[in-house]
Amino acid sequence: GASDANAGTAEKPWKTIQKAAETLRAGDTVLIHDGIYRECVRPFRSGATADLSITYRRAPGAHPIITGADPWAPEWRQEDSGLWSTVYQRHAWDHPESWPTPKSGAMHRAEQVIVEGKLLTHVDRQDVLTSTVDTMWTDDSSGRLWIHLGDTVSPADCRVERGMRQQCFAPAVRGLGHIHVM
């Protein structure tokens, strides 16, 4: 029965956390219940003081998830044992050419792929991908994203998600304060 047209009470809860962000005032607390919230929450009001903050808190016993990822079921092509690829398009906010060179072999890119709840490590070379399970590599020349899940795992048989939001929780206005996420 959750709906953003509701009053936001225990009996008539909102559906999205963003609705709370648009409604809360200094001193208010919203309780977030179990669920997967696939949204970018953008508060645009500050709390007044430390004692009159705006608080986003999980409800007692609840384990909500706020994520910037959505379910993703592209057409996968098996490339080799445990290696799969698919066509992908970079996010509009991804500008890796201006980012510093990584020190660890991990890429500084916006692409994120989560398989069965595990974030794959983005590597910078295909040879690292082929030798390391639970990794991904983006081949910009072919426009394909590759993953390595292990010899017996097909992404078609897994819960796969792709990061689709640049942020999950970020104030809409710079300088907001007295906002607590608990």
PDB file of C-alpha atoms in Angstrom, residues 51-149:
ATOM      1  CA  ASP A  51      19.303  19.173  17.801  1.00  0.00           C
ATOM      2  CA  LEU A  52      16.910  19.921  14.935  1.00  0.00           C
ATOM      3  CA  SER A  53      18.479  17.821  12.201  1.00  0.00           C
ATOM      4  CA  ILE A  54      16.711  15.946   9.428  1.00  0.00           C
ATOM      5  CA  THR A  55      17.218  12.226   9.994  1.00  0.00           C
ATOM      6  CA  TYR A  56      16.831   9.257   7.663  1.00  0.00           C
ATOM      7  CA  ARG A  57      16.825   6.148   9.876  1.00  0.00           C
ATOM      8  CA  ARG A  58      16.076   2.505   9.278  1.00  0.00           C
ATOM      9  CA  ALA A  59      12.983   1.294  11.078  1.00  0.00           C
ATOM     10  CA  PRO A  60      13.658  -0.990  14.054  1.00  0.00           C
ATOM     11  CA  GLY A  61      14.566  -4.451  12.771  1.00  0.00           C
ATOM     12  CA  ALA A  62      14.508  -3.304   9.142  1.00  0.00           C
ATOM     13  CA  HIS A  63      17.342  -3.732   6.651  1.00  0.00           C
ATOM     14  CA  PRO A  64      16.585  -1.402   3.747  1.00  0.00           C
ATOM     15  CA  ILE A  65      18.910  -1.128   0.768  1.00  0.00           C
ATOM     16  CA  ILE A  66      19.423   2.128  -1.127  1.00  0.00           C
ATOM     17  CA  THR A  67      21.137   1.402  -4.417  1.00  0.00           C
ATOM     18  CA  GLY A  68      22.126   3.159  -7.585  1.00  0.00           C
ATOM     19  CA  ALA A  69      21.917  -0.129  -9.485  1.00  0.00           C
ATOM     20  CA  ASP A  70      19.077  -1.647 -11.486  1.00  0.00           C
ATOM     21  CA  PRO A  71      18.510  -5.251 -12.561  1.00  0.00           C
ATOM     22  CA  TRP A  72      20.359  -5.867 -15.805  1.00  0.00           C
ATOM     23  CA  ALA A  73      19.714  -8.704 -18.231  1.00  0.00           C
ATOM     24  CA  PRO A  74      21.637  -7.982 -21.420  1.00  0.00           C
ATOM     25  CA  GLU A  75      22.341 -10.563 -24.068  1.00  0.00           C
ATOM     26  CA  TRP A  76      25.569 -12.254 -22.919  1.00  0.00           C
ATOM     27  CA  ARG A  77      28.003 -13.949 -25.305  1.00  0.00           C
ATOM     28  CA  GLN A  78      30.336 -16.614 -23.964  1.00  0.00           C
ATOM     29  CA  GLU A  79      33.888 -15.755 -25.006  1.00  0.00           C
ATOM     30  CA  ASP A  80      35.810 -18.530 -23.236  1.00  0.00           C
ATOM     31  CA  SER A  81      35.441 -20.683 -20.135  1.00  0.00           C
ATOM     32  CA  GLY A  82      34.062 -18.342 -17.473  1.00  0.00           C
ATOM     33  CA  LEU A  83      34.379 -15.260 -19.701  1.00  0.00           C
ATOM     34  CA  TRP A  84      31.306 -13.441 -20.975  1.00  0.00           C
ATOM     35  CA  SER A  85      30.790 -10.199 -22.843  1.00  0.00           C
ATOM     36  CA  THR A  86      27.927  -7.911 -23.803  1.00  0.00           C
ATOM     37  CA  VAL A  87      27.406  -4.655 -25.642  1.00  0.00           C
ATOM     38  CA  TYR A  88      27.454  -1.674 -23.302  1.00  0.00           C
ATOM     39  CA  GLN A  89      27.254   2.075 -23.443  1.00  0.00           C
ATOM     40  CA  ARG A  90      29.241   4.303 -21.117  1.00  0.00           C
ATOM     41  CA  HIS A  91      27.367   6.522 -18.708  1.00  0.00           C
ATOM     42  CA  ALA A  92      27.125  10.187 -19.666  1.00  0.00           C
ATOM     43  CA  TRP A  93      28.975  11.206 -16.488  1.00  0.00           C
ATOM     44  CA  ASP A  94      31.919   8.856 -17.081  1.00  0.00           C
ATOM     45  CA  HIS A  95      35.061  10.782 -18.151  1.00  0.00           C
ATOM     46  CA  PRO A  96      37.989   8.464 -17.270  1.00  0.00           C
ATOM     47  CA  GLU A  97      40.460  10.281 -19.524  1.00  0.00           C
ATOM     48  CA  SER A  98      40.563  13.079 -16.939  1.00  0.00           C
ATOM     49  CA  TRP A  99      41.007  10.720 -13.967  1.00  0.00           C
ATOM     50  CA  PRO A 100      44.392   9.827 -12.437  1.00  0.00           C
ATOM     51  CA  THR A 101      46.117   6.633 -13.497  1.00  0.00           C
ATOM     52  CA  PRO A 102      45.153   3.801 -11.123  1.00  0.00           C
ATOM     53  CA  LYS A 103      47.893   2.325  -8.944  1.00  0.00           C
ATOM     54  CA  SER A 104      46.335  -1.084  -8.276  1.00  0.00           C
ATOM     55  CA  GLY A 105      45.308  -2.165 -11.753  1.00  0.00           C
ATOM     56  CA  ALA A 106      41.686  -1.300 -10.950  1.00  0.00           C
ATOM     57  CA  MET A 107      39.981   1.115 -13.279  1.00  0.00           C
ATOM     58  CA  HIS A 108      38.611   4.491 -12.256  1.00  0.00           C
ATOM     59  CA  ARG A 109      35.448   4.211 -14.302  1.00  0.00           C
ATOM     60  CA  ALA A 110      31.772   4.682 -13.640  1.00  0.00           C
ATOM     61  CA  GLU A 111      30.693   1.238 -14.813  1.00  0.00           C
ATOM     62  CA  GLN A 112      29.632  -1.001 -11.963  1.00  0.00           C
ATOM     63  CA  VAL A 113      28.371  -4.540 -12.314  1.00  0.00           C
ATOM     64  CA  ILE A 114      27.052  -6.460  -9.319  1.00  0.00           C
ATOM     65  CA  VAL A 115      26.538 -10.231  -9.578  1.00  0.00           C
ATOM     66  CA  GLU A 116      24.594 -11.981  -6.815  1.00  0.00           C
ATOM     67  CA  GLY A 117      25.240  -8.978  -4.544  1.00  0.00           C
ATOM     68  CA  LYS A 118      29.005  -8.860  -5.181  1.00  0.00           C
ATOM     69  CA  LEU A 119      30.560  -5.836  -6.884  1.00  0.00           C
ATOM     70  CA  LEU A 120      32.913  -6.958  -9.638  1.00  0.00           C
ATOM     71  CA  THR A 121      36.386  -5.386  -9.657  1.00  0.00           C
ATOM     72  CA  HIS A 122      37.019  -3.276 -12.755  1.00  0.00           C
ATOM     73  CA  VAL A 123      40.441  -4.149 -14.185  1.00  0.00           C
ATOM     74  CA  ASP A 124      42.412  -2.241 -16.801  1.00  0.00           C
ATOM     75  CA  ARG A 125      43.606  -5.100 -19.026  1.00  0.00           C
ATOM     76  CA  GLN A 126      42.100  -8.203 -20.583  1.00  0.00           C
ATOM     77  CA  ASP A 127      44.921 -10.429 -19.299  1.00  0.00           C
ATOM     78  CA  VAL A 128      44.083  -9.403 -15.711  1.00  0.00           C
ATOM     79  CA  LEU A 129      40.423 -10.198 -16.403  1.00  0.00           C
ATOM     80  CA  THR A 130      41.201 -13.680 -17.724  1.00  0.00           C
ATOM     81  CA  SER A 131      43.364 -14.563 -14.721  1.00  0.00           C
ATOM     82  CA  THR A 132      41.099 -13.176 -11.975  1.00  0.00           C
ATOM     83  CA  VAL A 133      37.554 -14.279 -11.089  1.00  0.00           C
ATOM     84  CA  ASP A 134      34.875 -11.710 -10.140  1.00  0.00           C
ATOM     85  CA  THR A 135      36.326  -9.036 -12.403  1.00  0.00           C
ATOM     86  CA  MET A 136      35.117  -6.933 -15.310  1.00  0.00           C
ATOM     87  CA  TRP A 137      36.869  -5.141 -18.146  1.00  0.00           C
ATOM     88  CA  THR A 138      35.550  -2.578 -20.608  1.00  0.00           C
ATOM     89  CA  ASP A 139      36.819  -2.774 -24.155  1.00  0.00           C
ATOM     90  CA  ASP A 140      36.117   0.693 -25.487  1.00  0.00           C
ATOM     91  CA  SER A 141      37.366  -0.176 -28.974  1.00  0.00           C
ATOM     92  CA  SER A 142      34.638  -2.799 -29.432  1.00  0.00           C
ATOM     93  CA  GLY A 143      32.009  -1.296 -27.110  1.00  0.00           C
ATOM     94  CA  ARG A 144      31.840  -4.493 -25.073  1.00  0.00           C
ATOM     95  CA  LEU A 145      31.910  -5.103 -21.354  1.00  0.00           C
ATOM     96  CA  TRP A 146      33.531  -8.381 -20.290  1.00  0.00           C
ATOM     97  CA  ILE A 147      33.085 -10.264 -17.011  1.00  0.00           C
ATOM     98  CA  HIS A 148      34.849 -13.270 -15.475  1.00  0.00           C
ATOM     99  CA  LEU A 149      32.674 -15.211 -13.049  1.00  0.00           C
TER     100      LEU A 149
END
